[in-house]
Short mmCIF file of C-alpha atoms and ligand atoms in Angstrom, two decimals:
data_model
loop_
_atom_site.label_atom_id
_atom_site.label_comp_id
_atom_site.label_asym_id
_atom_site.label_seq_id
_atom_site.Cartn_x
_atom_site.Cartn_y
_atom_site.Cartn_z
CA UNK A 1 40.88 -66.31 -11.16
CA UNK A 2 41.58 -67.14 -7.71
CA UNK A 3 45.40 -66.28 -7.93
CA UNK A 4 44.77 -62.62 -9.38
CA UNK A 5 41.93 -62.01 -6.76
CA UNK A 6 44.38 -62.66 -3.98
CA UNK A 7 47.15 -60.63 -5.16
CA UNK A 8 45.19 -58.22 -5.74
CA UNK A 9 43.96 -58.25 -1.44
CA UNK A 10 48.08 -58.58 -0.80
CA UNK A 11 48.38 -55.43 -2.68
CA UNK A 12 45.68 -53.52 -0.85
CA UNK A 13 46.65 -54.92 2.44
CA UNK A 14 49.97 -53.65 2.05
CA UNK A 15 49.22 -50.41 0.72
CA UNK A 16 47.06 -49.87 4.20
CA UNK A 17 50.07 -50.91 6.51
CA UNK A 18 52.04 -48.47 4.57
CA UNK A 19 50.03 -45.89 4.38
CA UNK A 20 47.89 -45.75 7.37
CA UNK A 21 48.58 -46.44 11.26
CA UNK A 22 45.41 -48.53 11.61
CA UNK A 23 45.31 -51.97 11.10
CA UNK A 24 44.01 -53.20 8.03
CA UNK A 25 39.98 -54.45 8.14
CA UNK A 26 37.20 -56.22 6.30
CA UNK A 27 33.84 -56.83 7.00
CA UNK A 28 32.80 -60.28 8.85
CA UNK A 29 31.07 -60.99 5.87
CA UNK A 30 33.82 -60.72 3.51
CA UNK A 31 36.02 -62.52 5.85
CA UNK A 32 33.56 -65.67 6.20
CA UNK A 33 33.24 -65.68 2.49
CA UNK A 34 36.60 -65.79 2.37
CA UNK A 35 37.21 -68.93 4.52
CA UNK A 36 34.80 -71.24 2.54
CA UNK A 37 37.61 -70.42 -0.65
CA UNK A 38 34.88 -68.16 -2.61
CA UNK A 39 36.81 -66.87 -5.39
CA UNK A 40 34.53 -63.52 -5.41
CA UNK A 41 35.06 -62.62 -1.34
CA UNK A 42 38.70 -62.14 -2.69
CA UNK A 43 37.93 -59.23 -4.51
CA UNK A 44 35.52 -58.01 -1.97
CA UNK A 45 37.97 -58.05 0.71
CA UNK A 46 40.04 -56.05 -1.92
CA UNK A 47 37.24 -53.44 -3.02
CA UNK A 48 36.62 -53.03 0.65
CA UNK A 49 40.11 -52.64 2.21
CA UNK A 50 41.40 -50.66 -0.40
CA UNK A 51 38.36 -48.10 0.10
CA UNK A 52 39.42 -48.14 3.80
CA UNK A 53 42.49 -47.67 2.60
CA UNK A 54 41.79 -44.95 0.75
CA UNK A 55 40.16 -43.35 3.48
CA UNK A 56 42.19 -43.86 5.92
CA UNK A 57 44.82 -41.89 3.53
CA UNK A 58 42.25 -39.35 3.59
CA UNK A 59 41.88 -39.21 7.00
CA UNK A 60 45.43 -38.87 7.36
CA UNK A 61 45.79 -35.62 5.44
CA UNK A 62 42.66 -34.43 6.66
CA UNK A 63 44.13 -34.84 9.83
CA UNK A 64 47.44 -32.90 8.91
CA UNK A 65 45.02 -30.19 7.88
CA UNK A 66 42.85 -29.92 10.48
CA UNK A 67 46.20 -29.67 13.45
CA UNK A 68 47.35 -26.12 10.85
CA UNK A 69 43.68 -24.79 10.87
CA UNK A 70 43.39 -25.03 14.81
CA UNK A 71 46.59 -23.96 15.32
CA UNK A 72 45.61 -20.75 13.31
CA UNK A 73 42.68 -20.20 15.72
CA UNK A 74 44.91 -20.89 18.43
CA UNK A 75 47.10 -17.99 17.65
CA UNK A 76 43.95 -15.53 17.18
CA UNK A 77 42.87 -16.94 20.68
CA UNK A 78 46.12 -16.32 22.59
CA UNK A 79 45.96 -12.56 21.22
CA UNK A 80 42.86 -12.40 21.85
CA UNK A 81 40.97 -9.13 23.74
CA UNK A 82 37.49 -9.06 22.98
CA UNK A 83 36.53 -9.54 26.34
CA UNK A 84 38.77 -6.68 27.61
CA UNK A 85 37.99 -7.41 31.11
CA UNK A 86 39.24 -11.15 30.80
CA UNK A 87 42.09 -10.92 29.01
CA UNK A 88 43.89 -8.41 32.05
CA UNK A 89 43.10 -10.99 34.33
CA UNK A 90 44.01 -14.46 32.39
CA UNK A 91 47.19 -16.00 32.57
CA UNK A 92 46.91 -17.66 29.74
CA UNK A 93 44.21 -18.40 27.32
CA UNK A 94 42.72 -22.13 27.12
CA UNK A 95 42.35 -23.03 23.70
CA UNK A 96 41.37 -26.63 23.96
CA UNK A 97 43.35 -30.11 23.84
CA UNK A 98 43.16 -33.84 21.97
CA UNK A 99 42.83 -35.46 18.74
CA UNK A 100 42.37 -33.40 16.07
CA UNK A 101 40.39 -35.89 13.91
CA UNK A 102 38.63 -36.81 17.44
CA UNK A 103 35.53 -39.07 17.17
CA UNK A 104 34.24 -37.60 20.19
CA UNK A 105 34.12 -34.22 21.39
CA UNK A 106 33.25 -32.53 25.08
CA UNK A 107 32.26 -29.25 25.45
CA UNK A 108 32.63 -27.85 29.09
CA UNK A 109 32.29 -23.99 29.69
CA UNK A 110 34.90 -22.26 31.07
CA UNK A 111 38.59 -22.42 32.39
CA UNK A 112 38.96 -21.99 35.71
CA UNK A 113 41.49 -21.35 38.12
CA UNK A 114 43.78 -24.84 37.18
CA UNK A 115 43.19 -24.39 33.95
CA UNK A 116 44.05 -20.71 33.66
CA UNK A 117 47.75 -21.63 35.37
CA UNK A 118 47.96 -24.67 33.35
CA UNK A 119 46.64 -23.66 29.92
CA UNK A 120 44.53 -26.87 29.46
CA UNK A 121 41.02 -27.04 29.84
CA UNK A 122 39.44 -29.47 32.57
CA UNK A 123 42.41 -29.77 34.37
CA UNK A 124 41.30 -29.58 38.00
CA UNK A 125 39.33 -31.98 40.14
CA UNK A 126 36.67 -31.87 37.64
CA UNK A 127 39.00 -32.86 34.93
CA UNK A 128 40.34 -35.76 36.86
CA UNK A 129 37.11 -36.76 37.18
CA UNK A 130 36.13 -36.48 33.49
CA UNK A 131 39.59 -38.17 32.31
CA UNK A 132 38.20 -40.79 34.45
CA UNK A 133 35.21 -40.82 32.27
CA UNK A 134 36.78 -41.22 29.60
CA UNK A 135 39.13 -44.36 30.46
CA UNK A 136 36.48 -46.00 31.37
CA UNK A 137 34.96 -45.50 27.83
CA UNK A 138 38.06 -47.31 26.66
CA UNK A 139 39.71 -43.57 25.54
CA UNK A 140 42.83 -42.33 26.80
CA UNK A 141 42.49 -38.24 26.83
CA UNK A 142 44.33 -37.96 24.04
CA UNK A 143 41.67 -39.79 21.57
CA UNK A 144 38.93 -37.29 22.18
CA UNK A 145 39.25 -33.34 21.89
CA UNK A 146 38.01 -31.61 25.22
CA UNK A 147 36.98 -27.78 24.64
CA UNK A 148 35.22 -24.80 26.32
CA UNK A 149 32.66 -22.28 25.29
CA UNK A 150 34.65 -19.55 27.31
CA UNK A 151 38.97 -19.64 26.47
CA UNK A 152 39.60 -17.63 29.34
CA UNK A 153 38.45 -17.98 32.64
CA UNK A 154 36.20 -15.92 34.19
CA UNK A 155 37.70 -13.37 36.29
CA UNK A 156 36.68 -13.26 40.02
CA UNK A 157 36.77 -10.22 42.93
CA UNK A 158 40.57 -9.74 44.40
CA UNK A 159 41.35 -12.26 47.34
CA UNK A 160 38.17 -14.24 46.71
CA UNK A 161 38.00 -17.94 45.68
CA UNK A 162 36.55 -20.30 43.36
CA UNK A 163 35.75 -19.98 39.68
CA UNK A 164 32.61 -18.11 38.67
CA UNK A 165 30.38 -18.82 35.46
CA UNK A 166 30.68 -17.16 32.11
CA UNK A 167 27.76 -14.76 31.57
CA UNK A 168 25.74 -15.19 28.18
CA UNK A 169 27.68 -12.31 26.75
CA UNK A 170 31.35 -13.39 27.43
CA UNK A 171 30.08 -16.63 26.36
CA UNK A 172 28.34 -15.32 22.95
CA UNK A 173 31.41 -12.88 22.44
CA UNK A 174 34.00 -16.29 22.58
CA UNK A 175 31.23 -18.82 21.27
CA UNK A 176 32.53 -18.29 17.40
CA UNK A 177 36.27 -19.62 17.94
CA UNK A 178 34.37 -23.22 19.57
CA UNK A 179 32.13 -23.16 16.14
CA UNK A 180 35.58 -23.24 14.19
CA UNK A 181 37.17 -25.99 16.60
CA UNK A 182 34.00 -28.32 15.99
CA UNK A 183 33.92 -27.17 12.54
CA UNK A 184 37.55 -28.43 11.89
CA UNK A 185 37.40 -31.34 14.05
CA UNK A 186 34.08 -32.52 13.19
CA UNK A 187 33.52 -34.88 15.54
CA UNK A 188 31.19 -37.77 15.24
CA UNK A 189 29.41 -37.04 18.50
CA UNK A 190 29.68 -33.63 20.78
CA UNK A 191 29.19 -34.44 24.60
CA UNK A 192 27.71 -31.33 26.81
CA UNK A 193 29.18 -30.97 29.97
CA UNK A 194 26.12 -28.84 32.21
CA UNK A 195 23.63 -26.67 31.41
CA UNK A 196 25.85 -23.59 31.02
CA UNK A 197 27.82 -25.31 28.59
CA UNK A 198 24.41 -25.88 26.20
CA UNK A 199 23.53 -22.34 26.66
CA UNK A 200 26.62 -21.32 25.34
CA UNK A 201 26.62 -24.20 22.61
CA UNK A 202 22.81 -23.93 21.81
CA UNK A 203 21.23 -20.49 23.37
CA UNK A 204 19.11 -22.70 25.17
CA UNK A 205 17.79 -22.52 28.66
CA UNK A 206 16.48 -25.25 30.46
CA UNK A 207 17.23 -27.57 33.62
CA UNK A 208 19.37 -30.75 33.54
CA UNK A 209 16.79 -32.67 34.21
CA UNK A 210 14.90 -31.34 30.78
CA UNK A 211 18.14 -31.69 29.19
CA UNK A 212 20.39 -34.40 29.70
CA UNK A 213 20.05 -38.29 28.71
CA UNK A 214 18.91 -38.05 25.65
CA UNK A 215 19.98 -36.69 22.07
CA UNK A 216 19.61 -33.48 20.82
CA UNK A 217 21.86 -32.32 17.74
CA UNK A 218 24.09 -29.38 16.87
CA UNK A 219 24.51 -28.87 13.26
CA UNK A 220 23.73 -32.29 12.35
CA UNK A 221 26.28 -33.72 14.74
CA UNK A 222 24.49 -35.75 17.25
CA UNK A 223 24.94 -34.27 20.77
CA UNK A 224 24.68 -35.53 24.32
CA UNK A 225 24.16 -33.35 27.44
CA UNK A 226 25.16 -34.73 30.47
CA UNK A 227 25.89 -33.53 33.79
CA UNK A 228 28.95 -31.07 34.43
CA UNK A 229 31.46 -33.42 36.25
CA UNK A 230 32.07 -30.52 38.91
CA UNK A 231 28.19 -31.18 39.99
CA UNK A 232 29.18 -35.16 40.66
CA UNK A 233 31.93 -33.80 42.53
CA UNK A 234 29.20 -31.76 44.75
CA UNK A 235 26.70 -34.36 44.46
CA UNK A 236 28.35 -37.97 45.39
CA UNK A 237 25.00 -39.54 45.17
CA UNK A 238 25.02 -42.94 43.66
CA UNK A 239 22.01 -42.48 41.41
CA UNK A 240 23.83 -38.74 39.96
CA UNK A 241 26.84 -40.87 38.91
CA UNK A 242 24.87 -43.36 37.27
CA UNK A 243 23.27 -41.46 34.94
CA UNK A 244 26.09 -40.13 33.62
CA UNK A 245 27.56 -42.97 33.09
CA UNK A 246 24.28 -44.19 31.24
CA UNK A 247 24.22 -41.18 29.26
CA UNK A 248 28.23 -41.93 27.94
CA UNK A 249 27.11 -45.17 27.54
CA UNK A 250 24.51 -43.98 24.75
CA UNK A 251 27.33 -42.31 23.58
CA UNK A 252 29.57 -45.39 23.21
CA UNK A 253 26.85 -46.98 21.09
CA UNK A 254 26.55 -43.87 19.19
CA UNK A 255 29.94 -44.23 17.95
CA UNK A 256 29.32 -47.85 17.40
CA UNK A 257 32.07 -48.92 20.50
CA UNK A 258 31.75 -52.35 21.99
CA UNK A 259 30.75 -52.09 25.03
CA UNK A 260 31.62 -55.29 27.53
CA UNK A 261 29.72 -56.60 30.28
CA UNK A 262 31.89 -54.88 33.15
CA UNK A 263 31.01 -51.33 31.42
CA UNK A 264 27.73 -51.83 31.22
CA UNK A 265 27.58 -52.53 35.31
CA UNK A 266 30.03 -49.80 35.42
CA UNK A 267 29.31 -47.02 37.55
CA UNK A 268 31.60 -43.92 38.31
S1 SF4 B 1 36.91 -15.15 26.45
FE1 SF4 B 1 37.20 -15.57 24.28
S2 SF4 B 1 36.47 -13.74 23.23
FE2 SF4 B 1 36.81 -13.19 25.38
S3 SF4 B 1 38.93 -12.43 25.41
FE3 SF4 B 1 39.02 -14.59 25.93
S4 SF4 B 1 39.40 -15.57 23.96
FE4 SF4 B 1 38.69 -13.53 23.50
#
């Protein structure tokens, strides 16, 4: 009995290190049954890996599927003109950038003038600041997916500087190619960056302080709205900082991310 059982967990181990790049798991239960020599936690550890292998197959393909559908919509971005006004003054569009299959998803609102010359949203100070962020939620950049409402940045007067915001109809005219990305990606939690960035997301109008710290949902996805890491950048105070951090911290647990001591005292 005991023999069979086992091979059979050999057999779905190795099938997961073949098949998928994630190590292979089982739950703590499994595993403790598994040290006091129950024959049956064999074939739980079995039934269970080989679903998460399974998965993580399907994952994998999903995965391969969802990089050829955004790089469709990337295409239609790039020769994109609905916003005839925007698309003489872009550089480039700014499609978005990340995983894919991302967990975790943030939503800023436009390009602006780094972007626009680099072709990758949140780029700038701002994006320095929000790649910050997300280190110090144990991500690297390239684990998440990092979009706009707006894929080209809004154009400003001649000689003048500094980016301007997208109005509500540039940002409902270029708000259906973001509703493909999330569809695609479907990420396990969307993070708002400012209260622009909701409108354009949600049509909804309403402070920060109404807003922010708390969860709110966009087609079933659970979705945090935090502040715009531009405003931290204006507003250095201590307490502004914190509260972001609180409100990715929500969003750690969300996703079900240990969280250690130091990132709990953490503050940005
Ligand atoms: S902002 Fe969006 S809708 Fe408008 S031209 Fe650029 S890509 Fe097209």
């Amino acid at each position: 009995m005991r023999q069979p059982a086992l091979d059979l967990v050999i057999a779905a181990l190795e099938m997961i290190r073949e098949g998928s790049d994630r190590a292979p798991r089982a739950s703590r239960a499994a595993l403790a049954r598994l040290g006091t020599g129950d024959p049956v936690a064999f074939s739980l550890v079995a039934a269970s890996d080989l679903s998460e292998g399974m998965s993580a197959k399907g994952r994998r393909l999903q995965a391969r599927d969802k990089i050829a559908s955004l790089s469709a919509i990337r295409e239609r971005v790039r020769a994109c003109t609905k916003c005839s006004h925007l698309a003489r003054s872009r550089t480039q569009t700014v499609f978005g950038v990340g995983n894919p299959d991302a967990d975790l998803m943030f939503i800023g609102e436009a390009p602006g003038v780094d972007e626009d010359q680099q072709g990758e949203p949140f780029v700038g100070r701002a994006g320095q600041l929000l790649t910050r962020i997300i280190k110090a939620m144990n991500f690297a950049r390239e684990d998440v997916y990092i979009a706009n409402i707006l894929k080209c940045r809004p154009d400003t007067p001649a000689g003048s500087f500094g980016n301007r915001p997208p109005t509500p109809t540039e940002m409902q005219t270029c708000r259906p190619y973001l509703v493909e990305q999330i569809d695609i990606i479907q990420p396990r939690v969307l993070v708002a960056l400012g209260a622009v960035a909701v409108e354009g997301l949600l049509g909804t109008r309403a402070t920060m302080r109404d807003l922010r710290g708390r969860w709110h949902t966009y087609n079933s996805i659970p979705l945090m709205i935090t502040y715009h890491p531009a405003y931290l950048l204006r507003n250095q105070a201590p307490s502004e900082k914190r509260k972001v951090w609180e409100d990715m911290l929500q969003v750690l647990e969300r996703l079900q991310q240990p969280i250690s001591e130091r990132q709990r005292n953490y503050f940005l």
